Coordinates of C-alpha atoms in Angstrom, one line a residue:
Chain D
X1 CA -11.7 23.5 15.8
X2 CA -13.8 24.6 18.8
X3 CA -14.2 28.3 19.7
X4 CA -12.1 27.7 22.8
X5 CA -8.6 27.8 19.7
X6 CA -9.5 31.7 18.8
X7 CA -8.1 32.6 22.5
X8 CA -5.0 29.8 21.9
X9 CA -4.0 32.0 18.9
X10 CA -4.9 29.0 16.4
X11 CA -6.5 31.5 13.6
X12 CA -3.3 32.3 11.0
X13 CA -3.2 30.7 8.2
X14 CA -0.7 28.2 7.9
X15 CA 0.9 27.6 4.3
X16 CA -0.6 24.5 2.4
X17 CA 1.5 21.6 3.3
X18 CA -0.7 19.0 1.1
X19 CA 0.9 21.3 -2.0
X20 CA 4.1 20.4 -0.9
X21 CA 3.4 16.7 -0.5
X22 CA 2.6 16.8 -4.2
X23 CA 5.4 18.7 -6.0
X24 CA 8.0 16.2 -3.4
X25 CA 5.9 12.9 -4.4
X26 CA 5.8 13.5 -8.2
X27 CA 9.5 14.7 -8.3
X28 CA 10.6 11.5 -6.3
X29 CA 8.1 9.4 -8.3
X30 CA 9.5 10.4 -11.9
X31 CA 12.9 9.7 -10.5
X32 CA 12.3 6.2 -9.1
X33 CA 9.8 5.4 -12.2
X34 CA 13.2 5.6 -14.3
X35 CA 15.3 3.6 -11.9
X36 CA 12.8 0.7 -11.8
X37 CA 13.7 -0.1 -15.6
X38 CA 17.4 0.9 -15.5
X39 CA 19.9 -0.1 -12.8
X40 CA 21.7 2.4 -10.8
X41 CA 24.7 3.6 -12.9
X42 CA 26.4 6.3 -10.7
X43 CA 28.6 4.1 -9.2
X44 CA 30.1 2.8 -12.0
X45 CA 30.4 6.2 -13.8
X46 CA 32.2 7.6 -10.9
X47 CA 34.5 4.5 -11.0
X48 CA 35.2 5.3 -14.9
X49 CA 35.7 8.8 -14.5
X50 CA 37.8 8.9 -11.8
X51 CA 39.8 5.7 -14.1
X52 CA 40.0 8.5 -16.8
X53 CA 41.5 11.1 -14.6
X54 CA 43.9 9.3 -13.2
X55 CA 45.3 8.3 -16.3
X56 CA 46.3 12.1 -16.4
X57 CA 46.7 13.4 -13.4
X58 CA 47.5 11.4 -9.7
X59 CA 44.8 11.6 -7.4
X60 CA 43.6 9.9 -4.5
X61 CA 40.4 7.5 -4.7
X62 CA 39.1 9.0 -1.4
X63 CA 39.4 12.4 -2.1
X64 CA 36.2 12.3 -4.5
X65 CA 33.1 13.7 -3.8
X66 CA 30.0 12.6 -6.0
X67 CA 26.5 14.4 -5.4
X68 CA 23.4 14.5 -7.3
X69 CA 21.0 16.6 -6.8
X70 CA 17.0 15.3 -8.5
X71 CA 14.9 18.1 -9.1
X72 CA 11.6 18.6 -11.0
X73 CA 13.1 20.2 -14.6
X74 CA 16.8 19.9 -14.2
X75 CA 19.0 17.5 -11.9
X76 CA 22.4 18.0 -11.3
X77 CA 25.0 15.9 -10.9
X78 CA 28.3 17.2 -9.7
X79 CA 31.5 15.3 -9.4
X80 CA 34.6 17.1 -7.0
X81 CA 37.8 15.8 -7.5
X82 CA 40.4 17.1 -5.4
X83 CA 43.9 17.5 -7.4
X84 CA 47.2 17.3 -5.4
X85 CA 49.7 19.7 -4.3
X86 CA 52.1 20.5 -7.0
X87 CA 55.1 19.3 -4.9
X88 CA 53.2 16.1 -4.7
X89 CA 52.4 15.7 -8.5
X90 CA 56.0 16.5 -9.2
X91 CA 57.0 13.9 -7.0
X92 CA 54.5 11.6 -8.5
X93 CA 55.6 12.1 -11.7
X94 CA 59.3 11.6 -10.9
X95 CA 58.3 8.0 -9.6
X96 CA 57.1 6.9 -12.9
Chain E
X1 CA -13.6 -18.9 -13.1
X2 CA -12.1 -17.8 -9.8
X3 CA -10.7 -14.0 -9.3
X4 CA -7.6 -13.9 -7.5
X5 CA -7.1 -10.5 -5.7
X6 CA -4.6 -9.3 -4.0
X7 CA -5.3 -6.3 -1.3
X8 CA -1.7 -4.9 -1.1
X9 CA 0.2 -1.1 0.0
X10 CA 3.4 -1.3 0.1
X11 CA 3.5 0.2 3.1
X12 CA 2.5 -0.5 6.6
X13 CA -0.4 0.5 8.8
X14 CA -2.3 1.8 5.8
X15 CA -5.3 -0.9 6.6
X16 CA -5.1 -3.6 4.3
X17 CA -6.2 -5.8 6.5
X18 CA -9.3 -4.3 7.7
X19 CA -9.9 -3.8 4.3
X20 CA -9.4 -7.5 3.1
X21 CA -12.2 -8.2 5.8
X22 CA -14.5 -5.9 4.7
X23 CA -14.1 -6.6 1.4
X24 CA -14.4 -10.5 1.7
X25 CA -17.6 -10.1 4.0
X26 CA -18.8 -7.4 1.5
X27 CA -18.0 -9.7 -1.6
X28 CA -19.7 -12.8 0.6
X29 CA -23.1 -10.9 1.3
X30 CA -23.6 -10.0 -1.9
X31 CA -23.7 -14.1 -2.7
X32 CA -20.1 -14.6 -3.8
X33 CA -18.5 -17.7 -2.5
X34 CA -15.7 -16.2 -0.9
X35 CA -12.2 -17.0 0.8
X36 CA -9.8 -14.4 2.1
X37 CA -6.3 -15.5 2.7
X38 CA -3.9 -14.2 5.4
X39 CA -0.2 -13.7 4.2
X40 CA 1.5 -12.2 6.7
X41 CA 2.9 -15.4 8.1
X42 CA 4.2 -14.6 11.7
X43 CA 2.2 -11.9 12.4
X44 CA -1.3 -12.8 11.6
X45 CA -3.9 -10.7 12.5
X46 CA -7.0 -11.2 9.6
X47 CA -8.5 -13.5 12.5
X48 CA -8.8 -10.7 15.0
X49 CA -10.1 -8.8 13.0
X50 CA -12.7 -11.4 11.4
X51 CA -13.4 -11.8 15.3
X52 CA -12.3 -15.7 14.6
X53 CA -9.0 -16.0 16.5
X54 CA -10.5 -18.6 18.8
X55 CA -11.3 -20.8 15.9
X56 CA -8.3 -20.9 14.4
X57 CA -6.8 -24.4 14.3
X58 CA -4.4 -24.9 11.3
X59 CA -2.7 -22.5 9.0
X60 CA -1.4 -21.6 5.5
X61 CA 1.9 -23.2 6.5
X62 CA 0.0 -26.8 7.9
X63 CA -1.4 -26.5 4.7
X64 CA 1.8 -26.7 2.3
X65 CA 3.7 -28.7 4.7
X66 CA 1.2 -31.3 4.4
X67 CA 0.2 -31.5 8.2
X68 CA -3.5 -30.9 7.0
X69 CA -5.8 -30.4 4.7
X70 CA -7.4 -27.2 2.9
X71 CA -10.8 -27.9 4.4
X72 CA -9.7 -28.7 8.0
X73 CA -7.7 -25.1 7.9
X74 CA -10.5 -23.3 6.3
X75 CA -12.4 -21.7 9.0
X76 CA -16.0 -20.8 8.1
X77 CA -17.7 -17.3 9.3
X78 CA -20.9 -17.9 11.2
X79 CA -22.3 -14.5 10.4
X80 CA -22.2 -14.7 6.0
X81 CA -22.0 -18.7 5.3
X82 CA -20.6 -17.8 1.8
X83 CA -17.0 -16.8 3.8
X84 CA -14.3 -18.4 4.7
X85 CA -11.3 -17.7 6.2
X86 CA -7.8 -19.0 5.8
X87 CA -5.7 -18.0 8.7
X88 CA -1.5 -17.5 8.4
X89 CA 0.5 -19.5 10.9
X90 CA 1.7 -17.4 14.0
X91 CA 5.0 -19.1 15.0
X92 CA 6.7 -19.5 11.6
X93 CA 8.3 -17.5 9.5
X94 CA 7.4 -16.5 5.9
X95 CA 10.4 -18.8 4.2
X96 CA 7.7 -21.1 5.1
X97 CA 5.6 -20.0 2.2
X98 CA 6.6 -21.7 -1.2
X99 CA 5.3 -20.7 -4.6
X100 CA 4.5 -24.3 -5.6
X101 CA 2.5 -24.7 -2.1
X102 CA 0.5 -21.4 -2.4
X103 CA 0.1 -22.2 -6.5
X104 CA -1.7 -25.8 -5.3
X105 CA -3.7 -24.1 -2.4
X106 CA -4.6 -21.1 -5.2
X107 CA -5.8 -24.0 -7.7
X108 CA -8.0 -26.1 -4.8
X109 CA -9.8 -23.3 -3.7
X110 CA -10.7 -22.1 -7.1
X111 CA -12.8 -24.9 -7.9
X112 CA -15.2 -23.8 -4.5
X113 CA -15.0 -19.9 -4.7
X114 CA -15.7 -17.0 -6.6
X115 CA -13.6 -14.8 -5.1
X116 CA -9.8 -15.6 -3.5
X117 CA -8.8 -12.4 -1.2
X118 CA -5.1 -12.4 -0.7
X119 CA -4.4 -10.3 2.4
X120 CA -1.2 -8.5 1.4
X121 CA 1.6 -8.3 4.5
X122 CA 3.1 -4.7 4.2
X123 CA 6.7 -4.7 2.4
X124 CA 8.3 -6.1 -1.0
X125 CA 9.9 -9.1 1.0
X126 CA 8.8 -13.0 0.2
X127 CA 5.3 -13.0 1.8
X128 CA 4.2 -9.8 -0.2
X129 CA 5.2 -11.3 -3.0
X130 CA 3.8 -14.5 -2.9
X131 CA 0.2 -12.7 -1.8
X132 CA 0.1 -11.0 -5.4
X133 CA 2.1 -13.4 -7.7
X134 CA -0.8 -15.1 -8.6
X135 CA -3.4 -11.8 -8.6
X136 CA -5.7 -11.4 -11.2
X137 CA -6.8 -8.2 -9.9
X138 CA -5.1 -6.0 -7.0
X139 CA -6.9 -3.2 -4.8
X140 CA -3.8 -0.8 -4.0
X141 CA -4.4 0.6 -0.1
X142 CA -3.4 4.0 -0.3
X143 CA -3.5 6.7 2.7
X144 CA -3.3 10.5 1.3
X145 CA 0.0 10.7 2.7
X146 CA 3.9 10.9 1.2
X147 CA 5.3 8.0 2.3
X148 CA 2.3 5.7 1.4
X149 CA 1.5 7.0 -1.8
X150 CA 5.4 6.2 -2.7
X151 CA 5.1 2.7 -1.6
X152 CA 2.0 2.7 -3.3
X153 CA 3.7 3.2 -6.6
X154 CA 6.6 0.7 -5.9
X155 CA 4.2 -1.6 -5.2
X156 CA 2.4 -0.6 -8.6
X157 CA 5.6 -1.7 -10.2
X158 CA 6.4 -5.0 -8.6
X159 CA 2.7 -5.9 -9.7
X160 CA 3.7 -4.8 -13.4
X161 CA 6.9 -6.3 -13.2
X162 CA 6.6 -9.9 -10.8
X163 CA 3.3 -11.1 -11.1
X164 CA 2.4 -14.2 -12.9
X165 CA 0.5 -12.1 -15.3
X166 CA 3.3 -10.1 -15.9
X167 CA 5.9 -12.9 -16.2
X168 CA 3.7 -14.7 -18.5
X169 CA 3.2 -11.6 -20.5
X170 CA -0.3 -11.9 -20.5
X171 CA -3.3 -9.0 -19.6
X172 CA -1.5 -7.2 -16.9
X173 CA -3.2 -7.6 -13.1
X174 CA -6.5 -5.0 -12.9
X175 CA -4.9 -2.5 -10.6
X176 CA -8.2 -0.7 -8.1
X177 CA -7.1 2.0 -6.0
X178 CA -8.6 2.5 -2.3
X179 CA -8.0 5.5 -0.9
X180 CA -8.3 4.7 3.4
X181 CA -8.1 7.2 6.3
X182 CA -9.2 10.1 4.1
X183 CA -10.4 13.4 6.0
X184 CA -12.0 16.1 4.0
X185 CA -12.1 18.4 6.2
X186 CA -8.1 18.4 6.4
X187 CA -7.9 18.5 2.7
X188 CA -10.4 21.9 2.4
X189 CA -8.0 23.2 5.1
X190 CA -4.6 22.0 2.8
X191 CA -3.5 20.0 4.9
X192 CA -3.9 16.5 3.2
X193 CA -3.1 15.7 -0.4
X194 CA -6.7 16.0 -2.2
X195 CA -7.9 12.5 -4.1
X196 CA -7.6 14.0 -7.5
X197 CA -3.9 14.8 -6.3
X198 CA -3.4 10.7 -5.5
X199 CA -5.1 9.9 -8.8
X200 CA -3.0 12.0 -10.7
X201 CA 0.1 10.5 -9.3
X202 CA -0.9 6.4 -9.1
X203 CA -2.7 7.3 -12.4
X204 CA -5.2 4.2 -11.5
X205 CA -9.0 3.6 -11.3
X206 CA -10.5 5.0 -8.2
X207 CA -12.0 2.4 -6.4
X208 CA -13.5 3.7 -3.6
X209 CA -12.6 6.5 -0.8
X210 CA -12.6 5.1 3.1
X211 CA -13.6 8.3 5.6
X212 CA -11.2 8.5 8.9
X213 CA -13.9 7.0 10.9
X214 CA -13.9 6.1 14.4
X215 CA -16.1 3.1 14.2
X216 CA -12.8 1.2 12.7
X217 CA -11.6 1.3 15.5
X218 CA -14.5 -0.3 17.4
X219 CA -14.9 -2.6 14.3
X220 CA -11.3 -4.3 15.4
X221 CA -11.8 -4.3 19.0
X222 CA -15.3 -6.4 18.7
X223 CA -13.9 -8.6 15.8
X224 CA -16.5 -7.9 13.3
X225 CA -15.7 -6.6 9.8
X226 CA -16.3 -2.9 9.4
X227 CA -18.5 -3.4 6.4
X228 CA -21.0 -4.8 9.1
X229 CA -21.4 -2.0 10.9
X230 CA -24.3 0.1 8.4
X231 CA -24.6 3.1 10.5
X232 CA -20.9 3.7 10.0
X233 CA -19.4 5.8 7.4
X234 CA -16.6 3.4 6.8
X235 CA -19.1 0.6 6.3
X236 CA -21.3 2.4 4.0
X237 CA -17.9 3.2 2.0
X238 CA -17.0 -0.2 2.1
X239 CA -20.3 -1.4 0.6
X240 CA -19.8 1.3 -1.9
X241 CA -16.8 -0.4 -3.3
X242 CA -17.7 -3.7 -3.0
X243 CA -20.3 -2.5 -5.1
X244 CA -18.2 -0.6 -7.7
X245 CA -15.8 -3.7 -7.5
X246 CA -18.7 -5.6 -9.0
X247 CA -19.7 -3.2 -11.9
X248 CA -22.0 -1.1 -10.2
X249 CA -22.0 2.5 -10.4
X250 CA -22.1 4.4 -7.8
X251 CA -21.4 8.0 -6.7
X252 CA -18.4 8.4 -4.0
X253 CA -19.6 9.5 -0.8
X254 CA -18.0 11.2 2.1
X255 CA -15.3 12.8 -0.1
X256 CA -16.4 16.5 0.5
X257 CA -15.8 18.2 4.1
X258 CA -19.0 18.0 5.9
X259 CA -20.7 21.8 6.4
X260 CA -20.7 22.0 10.8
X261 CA -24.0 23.0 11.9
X262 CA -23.4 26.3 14.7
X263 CA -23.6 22.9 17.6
X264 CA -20.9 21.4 16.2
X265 CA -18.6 24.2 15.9
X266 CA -18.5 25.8 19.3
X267 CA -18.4 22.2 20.6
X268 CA -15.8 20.7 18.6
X269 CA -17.1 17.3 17.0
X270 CA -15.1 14.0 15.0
X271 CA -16.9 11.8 12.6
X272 CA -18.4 8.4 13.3

């Protein structure tokens, strides 16, 4: 930095990005360090579960939503299954 | 017994191969016979940068393919008589690479050099692959930034998982970490992941710390290996690690932000 930066406004701080580069790197890192052993099982457990509830209730395959979420102490994984209308489950049901 | 070793990122653009040539010419002046081996079949580049493009006559793939022999491929430096240089083909592609053909040009040259540098090309694809299946020993080309310290560590794991070493279930490959393109001065300032921070996350031996340095950059545009250059920063670093490679111990250098004198910090200033 040459003197001419103090008139350009250059002298706040700026928060540490270089932190930041290492809290994102080791929480990607223990993630894919686990997946290099293991193969990727969320598709099939979406497949299963969405088997199991529509064994019980009828829904349609593309109204699921599957997100995961891989944080440092806790990752979540959340599954959204959208039920039908009751008009439609009765009619489903009076199919069968 | 000939060291196989693999100079290898992951990632692109990090400077594996201006490492690979300083590290052969480093490994060569110290009185190692030496042979360093470009992978990255298609886009060669080792010879530029070794400054012997204009020498080069046959390739890696005229080698397998039988078109001609190891020694008429072989080109040999004029400035360090213990180097050699083994060039990648330019017009192929890197199906033309076999395992069986690499194995047999692996073996021949073991029984002539010390040291076989395979020049890594960046990805996990066939050529990569090939460069450090037969790797005794690999010196991981990290830059202190996100994306390459990720690759780094995929990279870590193909080596620990696909190597010869590893599918023979013998002594895993020695695993060196180089840190290139490192700038103190942006780590004091938080602004570049600090070595310790890299160590921690590769969690392997520190090999040796390459300064951002200008005189790279000259280095490649004159076709000599940085090493060369002794003024430099980079070269001294270079020499360092060559050094350390061999069991030498040796303090790093150029790892703490230099202190400006008054000059330099009206003026502005970059390193050399």
């Amino acid at each position: 930095m040459s003197w001419l930066d103090y008139f350009r406004g250059r002298r706040q701080e700026q928060p540490a990005s270089a932190t930041a580069a290492k809290e994102r790197l080791q929480i990607v890192l223990a993630h894919e360090r686990i997946g290099r052993t293991r193969e990727d099982f969320l598709p099939k457990l979406q497949q299963e579960l969405i088997a199991v509830v529509a064994r019980y209730v009828a829904i349609d395959p593309g109204k699921v939503n599957v997100n995961l979420d891989r944080g440092g102490d806790m990752s979540t994984l959340a599954i959204e299954i959208e039920l039908p209308a009751p008009a439609a489950m009765r009619v489903a049901a009076n199919a069968r | 017994m000939a060291q196989v070793v693999v100079v290898t990122s992951g990632k692109g653009g990090v400077g594996k191969t201006t490492s690979s040539a300083a590290f052969a010419t480093g490994l060569a002046q110290r009185g190692k016979k030496t042979v360093v081996i470009d992978f990255d079949v298609g886009l060669r580049n080792l010879d530029l940068i070794m400054g012997v493009e204009r020498r080069v006559v046959f390739d890696i793939v005229n080698v397998i393919s039988g078109e001609a022999r190891l020694n008429q491929a072989l080109i040999r430096d004029k400035r360090v008589d213990t180097l050699s240089i083994l060039p990648a083909s330019q017009t192929r592609d890197k199906d033309a690479l076999t395992k069986e053909g690499v194995q047999k040009i692996i073996e021949e040259l073991a029984k002539d050099f010390d040291y076989i540098l395979c020049d890594s090309p960046a990805g996990i694809e066939k050529g990569a692959l090939l460069a450090l299946y037969f790797a005794d020993q690999a010196i991981v080309v990290t830059n202190p930034e996100v994306s390459s310290v990720r690759d780094s560590d995929r990279i870590l794991g193909v080596l620990q998982s696909r190597s010869k070493r590893a599918e023979e279930k013998r002594e895993p490959v020695k695993e060196h970490l180089l840190v290139t393109r490192f700038d103190p001065a942006r780590v004091e300032r938080g602004e570049m992941l600090k070595l310790e921070d890299i160590q921690e996350i590769l969690s392997i031996p520190l090999l040796g710390v390459i300064p951002e340095s200008e005189s790279v950059l000259k280095a490649s545009n004159t076709g000599t290996p940085v090493i060369m250059d002794a003024e430099s920063m980079a070269g001294q670093a270079y020499t360092d690690a060559v050094a350390r490679f061999l069991g030498e111990e040796k303090p790093h250098r150029f790892i703490e932000a230099e202190k400006k004198g008054i000059f330099k910090r009206l003026f502005g200033g970059r390193a050399a």
